[in-house]
Amino acid sequence: MCGFAGFLQESRSTFGDAGAIAEAMGRTLSHRGPDDAGVWCDNESGIALAHRRLAVIDLSPAGHQPMFSPDRRYVIAFNGEIYNHLALRKELGDLPWRGHSDTETLLACFDAWGVETTLQRAVGMFAFALWDRTSRALFLARDRMGEKPLYYGWQGAVFVFGSELKALKAHPAFDGEIDREALTLFLRYNYIPTPYSIYKGISKLSPGSYLTLHPGRRDVARNVYWSARTVAEVGRREPFGGDEREARDELERCLRDSIAGQMLADVPLGAFLSGGIDSSTVVALMQTQSSQRVKTFTVGFHEQNYNEADRAKAVAQHLGCEHTELYVAPQEALAVIPKLPTLYDEPFGDVSQIPTFLISKLARRHVTVSLSGDGGDELFGGYSRYVWAPRLWRWLRNVRAPLRATLAGALTRLPPAAWDRVFHATSWLLPSGWQYANAGDKLHKLAEIMASSAPEQIYLGLVSSWKRPVDVVVNGNEPFTALTEDGRWAGLPDFTQRMMLLDTITYLPDDILTKLDRAAMSVSLETRVPMLDHRLVEFAWRLPLSFKIRNGQGKWLLRQVLHKYVPRNLIERPKTGFGVPIDAWLRGPLREWAESLLGQSRLQHDGFFNAALIRQKWAEHLSGKRSWQYQLWSVLMFQAWLGEQG
């Protein structure tokens, strides 16, 4: 795992020495690669590459980057891992290999097969910048699921690119004008969706795609080499034909193959373990393929509504893992907050960014690589909305608007905290499918979407933080995204499957994987996500929905695999999520900090938000009238980020 940056300029630089600029860009990414650094420039072509290396495979100098192909046609700056690179080497035959890094393998593949064929045959997570010295072409590429980041864009006469925005900002040509459209999207989703970034003129490269750029030309050719939407549509046309047992065995085989490939490393390796279905499955299959006890890591909170450490410990003990847990006091979590604007580089509003950083920091004390269970919810129907949103839509179609309004008013009469107490007190009466964590917030969200006239509106309401962000952002405008542009919804007849696909192409890469990458790389920890091996993803989309969601419960087939290794009573409990009590903290230890960022004069001076509306929500939150924790958190994250921009 590494970081890279670079630029391609139209003419000889007016900003100074290209090598020095590239080195400065790379230096901002030292946390992504503390083990080695390199710069390569071709002044005649106007191209410069900088690389920072976290040595994981081939720790020798043979893994140094930027790296040349044997015939020196290609030079690459690469971030990620190619898990099948040893198999690719066998296909390439007996070549004079200098070392055993996957970067060297990738370059040999480019020589033999070209860029697109190599991308289609590679299994891994990655982003790279590749310069073809023969055709004088720059290629930027990103992995299929969006595990690794890549930003790019024109700044005047210079095309800049890199793993994080801070690297682009280090170029003297960087303008840094804030994009109010992107800010509006941020308030809706709590993240900035691809292809937008917080800065005008800078984009995120879409997962499963690559672009090509030639010196002297400003047009960028974009190509898609893998599409999750296509995979989903093909899976529906060509479904898995086996029975449940055959599906379970095939899923286990896919998982084993993925995990085996992702356990290859020349450095210590472990796994995050929450005790939930996804991470427990990953760890169970790791332990069956390891001759040593797998190192597992969990962060716990003393507030029981946010704590999963007990169940993680029980799973680890059953599997025989070497388990490490850290119970975090509120002051330790609060100490992370000042780091967030720099760590995430652009506004990011998922509050679980805090525990994700803490568990990454814990793991890095013991290992250099950690596997994660992310992706299981999107692929196997784990989110509760996949169960009750279709039920809600079927009911709403038959209820007249006045009755909907009455019911919505009844649901919002009690604040979310009061509903939580009601559900807790009556939990023993409720079936497992009705036992939700944060039930109060879910009921208030339900009330807000009762006016929906189409399933797409229900989904948008469920994933929206601010429902009308254009009212919050001064001069804000909300552009279309994959969630709001009708033509981009996949040709899937089932509402649940459409939600799962949209989560896979939006929420997963732009929130979940962004959170994981930035938190882990900030402490120089490589993370790998076995559930997102594209071959496993393709198999999952061939499965009938009944193999994923059954009797109101998601991940049915994944549970059948896990039950072979872990007793049901250790894992079949309501999921609490991976969060922190921001709601209470904003009224308590964070109140002074939040007030400094949400003050009337500061909001008006900064000029990005409707100060009166923000102050109203803040007052309601402080009084306990309504919890606006997530909406306020996104505003606070922008304000804190803005304050760091200088």
XYZ file of C-alpha atoms in Angstrom, residues 106-531:
426
model
C 2.025 -5.398 -13.530
C 4.598 -3.682 -15.727
C 5.419 -6.971 -17.462
C 1.705 -7.482 -18.102
C 1.453 -4.050 -19.711
C 4.348 -4.987 -21.980
C 2.696 -8.272 -22.957
C -1.005 -7.417 -23.108
C -1.503 -3.655 -22.960
C -3.345 -1.590 -20.365
C -7.005 -2.621 -20.678
C -6.382 -6.361 -20.955
C -4.098 -6.190 -17.925
C -6.760 -4.358 -15.939
C -9.338 -6.986 -16.850
C -7.044 -9.846 -15.804
C -5.712 -8.330 -12.589
C -7.353 -9.240 -9.277
C -6.772 -6.625 -6.628
C -7.262 -3.190 -5.171
C -5.267 -0.428 -6.764
C -4.844 2.962 -8.295
C -1.929 3.900 -10.509
C -0.416 6.451 -12.831
C 1.323 4.922 -15.850
C 3.378 6.820 -18.411
C 3.899 5.234 -21.836
C 7.157 6.709 -23.140
C 6.545 5.347 -26.654
C 3.066 6.735 -27.303
C 3.589 9.635 -24.851
C 0.345 8.848 -23.039
C -0.611 9.081 -19.375
C -2.937 6.421 -17.967
C -4.726 6.771 -14.639
C -6.656 3.722 -13.395
C -8.676 2.660 -10.364
C -9.777 -0.763 -9.105
C -13.212 -2.194 -9.772
C -14.850 -1.501 -6.405
C -13.116 1.783 -5.533
C -10.967 0.563 -2.649
C -8.088 2.888 -3.533
C -8.535 6.620 -4.165
C -7.475 8.708 -7.145
C -8.093 12.436 -7.721
C -7.315 14.368 -10.887
C -8.051 17.561 -12.786
C -6.796 20.570 -14.693
C -5.496 23.533 -12.743
C -4.758 26.130 -15.381
C -2.238 24.596 -17.796
C -1.307 21.750 -15.437
C -3.043 18.395 -15.088
C -2.549 17.205 -11.506
C -3.355 13.822 -9.949
C -2.737 11.880 -6.783
C -3.926 9.569 -4.023
C -5.130 12.401 -1.796
C -6.130 16.020 -2.296
C -3.328 17.280 -0.059
C -0.837 16.144 -2.708
C -2.619 18.123 -5.429
C -2.732 21.170 -3.166
C 1.063 21.079 -2.941
C 1.384 22.011 -6.623
C 1.829 25.794 -7.127
C -0.836 25.801 -9.846
C -3.536 24.520 -7.493
C -6.403 26.983 -7.239
C -8.559 25.472 -4.502
C -11.911 27.111 -5.208
C -14.620 25.412 -3.155
C -17.398 23.822 -5.198
C -20.770 24.727 -3.686
C -22.469 22.013 -5.724
C -20.211 19.432 -4.100
C -20.913 20.982 -0.703
C -24.646 20.651 -1.328
C -24.193 16.983 -2.177
C -22.094 16.547 0.957
C -24.917 17.759 3.165
C -27.310 15.278 1.586
C -25.098 12.189 1.764
C -22.505 13.016 4.467
C -19.852 12.314 1.835
C -19.001 13.840 -1.536
C -20.027 11.370 -4.244
C -17.863 10.445 -7.216
C -16.957 12.119 -9.532
C -17.159 15.312 -7.461
C -14.639 16.657 -4.988
C -14.834 19.670 -2.700
C -12.744 21.650 -5.190
C -13.851 22.938 -8.569
C -12.014 21.311 -11.435
C -10.897 18.295 -9.410
C -12.640 14.936 -9.805
C -12.507 11.445 -8.357
C -11.858 8.725 -10.911
C -14.800 6.312 -10.987
C -14.209 2.718 -9.848
C -13.604 0.222 -12.632
C -12.368 2.851 -15.066
C -9.222 4.394 -16.505
C -8.456 7.578 -18.369
C -5.894 8.500 -20.993
C -4.285 11.892 -21.591
C -1.679 13.040 -24.113
C 0.620 16.076 -23.792
C -0.639 19.137 -25.615
C -4.270 17.992 -25.472
C -6.777 18.899 -22.780
C -9.363 16.258 -23.666
C -9.360 13.245 -21.365
C -10.500 9.877 -22.745
C -12.413 7.855 -20.118
C -12.931 4.106 -20.422
C -14.811 1.575 -18.287
C -13.224 -1.873 -17.996
C -15.625 -3.270 -15.332
C -19.099 -2.160 -14.281
C -21.001 -3.191 -11.144
C -24.244 -2.277 -12.878
C -23.456 -4.592 -15.793
C -22.466 -7.341 -13.370
C -25.817 -7.007 -11.570
C -27.819 -7.077 -14.789
C -25.898 -10.083 -16.140
C -26.340 -11.859 -12.816
C -30.106 -11.475 -13.109
C -30.111 -12.836 -16.693
C -27.764 -15.711 -15.837
C -28.660 -16.760 -12.277
C -26.936 -19.416 -10.217
C -28.639 -22.739 -10.952
C -27.687 -24.757 -7.884
C -29.575 -25.415 -4.677
C -28.934 -23.822 -1.280
C -26.218 -26.263 -0.238
C -24.379 -25.844 -3.539
C -24.655 -22.060 -3.207
C -23.242 -22.201 0.332
C -20.312 -24.363 -0.776
C -19.565 -22.128 -3.749
C -19.711 -19.000 -1.601
C -17.328 -20.568 0.887
C -14.956 -21.519 -1.930
C -15.013 -17.964 -3.313
C -14.387 -16.520 0.127
C -11.548 -18.948 0.835
C -9.851 -18.134 -2.463
C -10.181 -14.405 -1.906
C -8.933 -14.563 1.682
C -6.019 -16.847 0.783
C -4.850 -14.364 -1.853
C -5.214 -11.441 0.519
C -3.253 -13.142 3.309
C -0.052 -13.003 1.230
C 2.369 -10.483 2.764
C 6.012 -10.182 3.795
C 4.969 -8.273 6.934
C 2.752 -9.060 9.968
C -0.948 -9.423 9.117
C -4.190 -9.474 11.109
C -7.880 -8.555 10.897
C -10.478 -6.199 12.318
C -13.127 -8.119 14.271
C -16.422 -6.595 15.402
C -18.139 -9.886 16.172
C -20.682 -9.306 13.401
C -21.396 -11.650 10.504
C -18.967 -10.160 7.972
C -15.807 -9.764 10.026
C -16.430 -13.048 11.880
C -16.695 -14.912 8.567
C -13.471 -13.370 7.292
C -11.603 -14.198 10.506
C -13.010 -17.737 10.686
C -11.808 -18.542 7.172
C -8.470 -16.843 7.849
C -7.926 -19.040 10.896
C -8.708 -22.240 8.986
C -5.995 -21.318 6.468
C -3.349 -20.161 8.934
C -0.800 -22.227 10.832
C -0.614 -19.492 13.464
C -3.224 -17.744 15.591
C -4.741 -14.888 13.590
C -4.234 -11.499 15.210
C -7.588 -9.756 15.643
C -8.440 -6.252 16.850
C -11.504 -4.609 18.375
C -12.227 -1.187 19.824
C -14.863 -1.066 22.533
C -16.847 1.718 24.184
C -18.134 1.810 27.736
C -21.515 3.028 26.420
C -23.252 -0.313 25.791
C -25.430 0.987 22.954
C -22.237 1.515 20.931
C -20.188 -1.448 22.120
C -19.543 -4.699 20.227
C -16.294 -5.645 21.943
C -17.833 -8.386 24.110
C -19.161 -10.337 21.152
C -15.907 -9.862 19.220
C -13.938 -11.267 22.148
C -16.233 -14.275 22.370
C -15.855 -15.014 18.647
C -12.081 -14.618 18.831
C -11.842 -16.977 21.791
C -13.961 -19.589 20.032
C -11.807 -19.429 16.905
C -8.552 -19.428 18.871
C -7.346 -16.034 17.646
C -4.758 -13.798 19.290
C -7.168 -11.054 20.227
C -6.410 -7.457 21.234
C -9.091 -5.073 22.410
C -9.001 -1.472 23.496
C -11.781 0.167 25.468
C -11.839 3.831 24.560
C -12.659 6.516 27.095
C -14.629 9.500 25.754
C -11.617 11.807 26.012
C -9.582 9.472 23.758
C -12.280 9.528 21.085
C -12.707 13.274 21.428
C -8.968 13.746 20.911
C -9.345 12.312 17.394
C -11.721 15.042 16.227
C -9.086 17.769 15.613
C -7.242 15.340 13.308
C -10.250 14.649 11.079
C -10.025 17.609 8.647
C -6.428 16.734 7.747
C -6.963 12.996 7.855
C -9.905 12.995 5.442
C -8.625 15.839 3.254
C -12.120 16.955 2.250
C -15.295 17.175 4.341
C -16.447 13.725 5.450
C -19.425 13.281 7.754
C -19.661 9.608 8.770
C -19.262 9.657 12.564
C -17.827 6.124 12.530
C -14.694 7.769 11.135
C -13.633 8.104 14.786
C -13.697 4.410 15.827
C -12.296 3.421 12.418
C -9.257 5.567 13.096
C -8.928 4.198 16.626
C -9.048 0.553 15.558
C -6.548 1.270 12.765
C -4.201 2.886 15.253
C -4.565 -0.109 17.577
C -3.893 -2.637 14.808
C -0.835 -0.766 13.527
C 0.945 -1.340 16.824
C 0.967 -5.054 16.001
C 0.625 -5.538 12.209
C 1.203 -3.752 8.910
C -1.781 -5.303 7.079
C -5.318 -5.860 8.358
C -8.234 -7.570 6.624
C -11.715 -6.074 6.972
C -15.247 -7.447 6.596
C -16.616 -4.465 4.663
C -18.852 -5.150 1.664
C -21.008 -7.911 3.110
C -23.996 -5.644 3.738
C -24.181 -4.427 0.142
C -23.625 -7.844 -1.449
C -25.732 -10.025 0.849
C -28.545 -7.722 1.970
C -27.349 -6.738 5.427
C -28.863 -3.265 5.850
C -32.252 -3.133 7.560
C -33.604 -0.849 4.820
C -33.437 -3.779 2.395
C -36.106 -5.492 4.485
C -38.469 -2.777 5.608
C -38.259 -0.249 2.710
C -39.997 -2.624 0.256
C -42.583 -3.425 2.948
C -43.112 0.282 3.506
C -43.562 0.918 -0.213
C -46.144 -1.850 -0.547
C -48.052 -0.324 2.359
C -47.749 3.314 1.234
C -49.263 2.558 -2.155
C -52.539 1.729 -0.411
C -52.682 4.553 2.182
C -54.133 7.955 1.449
C -52.063 11.083 2.059
C -54.058 12.470 5.058
C -53.608 9.225 7.009
C -49.913 9.204 6.161
C -49.555 12.719 7.568
C -51.354 11.734 10.782
C -49.142 8.704 11.290
C -45.998 10.736 10.577
C -47.004 13.247 13.215
C -47.544 10.478 15.765
C -44.101 9.025 15.104
C -42.342 12.374 15.585
C -44.260 13.295 18.740
C -41.676 11.400 20.794
C -37.985 12.280 20.324
C -35.691 9.460 19.082
C -34.190 8.896 22.550
C -37.657 8.242 23.987
C -38.441 5.727 21.247
C -35.123 4.009 21.986
C -36.231 3.571 25.595
C -39.591 2.169 24.494
C -37.972 -0.380 22.180
C -35.437 -1.344 24.832
C -38.130 -1.901 27.442
C -40.251 -4.030 25.089
C -37.454 -5.814 23.218
C -38.323 -9.145 24.808
C -41.766 -8.956 23.190
C -40.464 -8.206 19.686
C -39.336 -10.712 17.043
C -35.661 -10.481 16.044
C -36.571 -8.754 12.782
C -37.974 -5.799 14.759
C -35.047 -5.404 17.151
C -33.181 -2.442 15.692
C -30.405 -0.386 17.195
C -31.155 3.380 17.151
C -34.868 2.615 16.659
C -35.839 6.213 17.403
C -33.816 7.650 14.548
C -35.247 5.021 12.205
C -38.822 5.895 13.189
C -38.220 9.606 12.636
C -36.683 8.821 9.250
C -39.740 6.686 8.485
C -42.006 9.651 9.251
C -40.040 11.868 6.871
C -40.381 9.509 3.912
C -44.097 8.808 4.287
C -44.827 11.342 1.560
C -42.913 9.286 -1.028
C -44.758 8.501 -4.240
C -42.186 6.086 -5.710
C -39.694 3.551 -4.317
C -36.801 5.663 -5.557
C -37.998 8.523 -3.372
C -38.074 6.206 -0.362
C -34.488 5.152 -0.966
C -33.301 8.729 -1.441
C -35.030 9.711 1.788
C -33.383 6.865 3.668
C -29.862 7.781 2.567
C -30.293 11.557 2.866
C -29.030 13.485 5.870
C -30.322 16.977 5.034
C -33.504 16.491 2.984
C -33.247 19.879 1.254
C -29.558 20.775 1.240
C -30.151 23.609 -1.237
C -31.894 25.438 1.614
C -28.791 25.085 3.781
C -25.983 26.035 1.375
C -25.878 29.662 0.327
C -26.142 29.777 -3.494
C -26.194 25.997 -3.408
C -27.291 23.838 -6.300
C -27.642 20.068 -6.251
C -26.458 18.294 -9.417
C -27.695 14.874 -10.453
C -25.985 11.770 -9.092
C -26.432 8.037 -9.606
C -29.157 8.200 -6.948
C -31.211 11.018 -8.445
C -30.868 10.588 -12.214
C -33.534 8.122 -13.335
C -31.629 6.886 -16.365
C -28.787 5.584 -14.200
C -30.926 3.141 -12.204
C -30.107 -0.407 -13.251
C -32.515 -2.645 -15.135
C -33.390 -4.666 -12.048
C -37.098 -5.295 -11.385
C -36.753 -5.722 -7.622
C -36.617 -2.608 -5.415
C -34.322 -4.308 -2.887
C -31.798 -5.267 -5.555
C -31.805 -1.734 -6.921
C -31.038 -0.387 -3.453
C -28.232 -2.907 -3.005
C -26.662 -1.928 -6.318
C -26.917 1.793 -5.618
C -25.251 1.285 -2.239
C -22.504 -0.702 -3.991
C -21.676 2.046 -6.464
C -22.158 5.060 -4.170
C -22.174 4.555 -0.404
C -19.635 1.712 -0.443
C -16.781 3.441 -2.336
C -17.491 7.034 -1.317
C -18.228 6.464 2.361
C -17.249 3.007 3.673
C -14.072 2.497 1.639
C -13.026 6.145 1.853
C -13.374 6.009 5.629
C -11.341 2.798 5.797
C -8.573 3.967 3.463
C -7.986 7.372 5.050
C -8.177 6.139 8.641
C -5.839 3.200 8.065
C -3.353 4.954 5.807
C -3.055 7.844 8.237
C -1.226 5.403 10.520
C 0.516 3.542 7.643
C -1.723 0.471 7.890
C -2.706 -1.422 4.755
C -6.283 -2.705 4.760
C -7.683 -5.406 2.495
C -11.342 -6.255 1.858
C -11.844 -9.914 0.830
C -15.611 -9.544 0.274
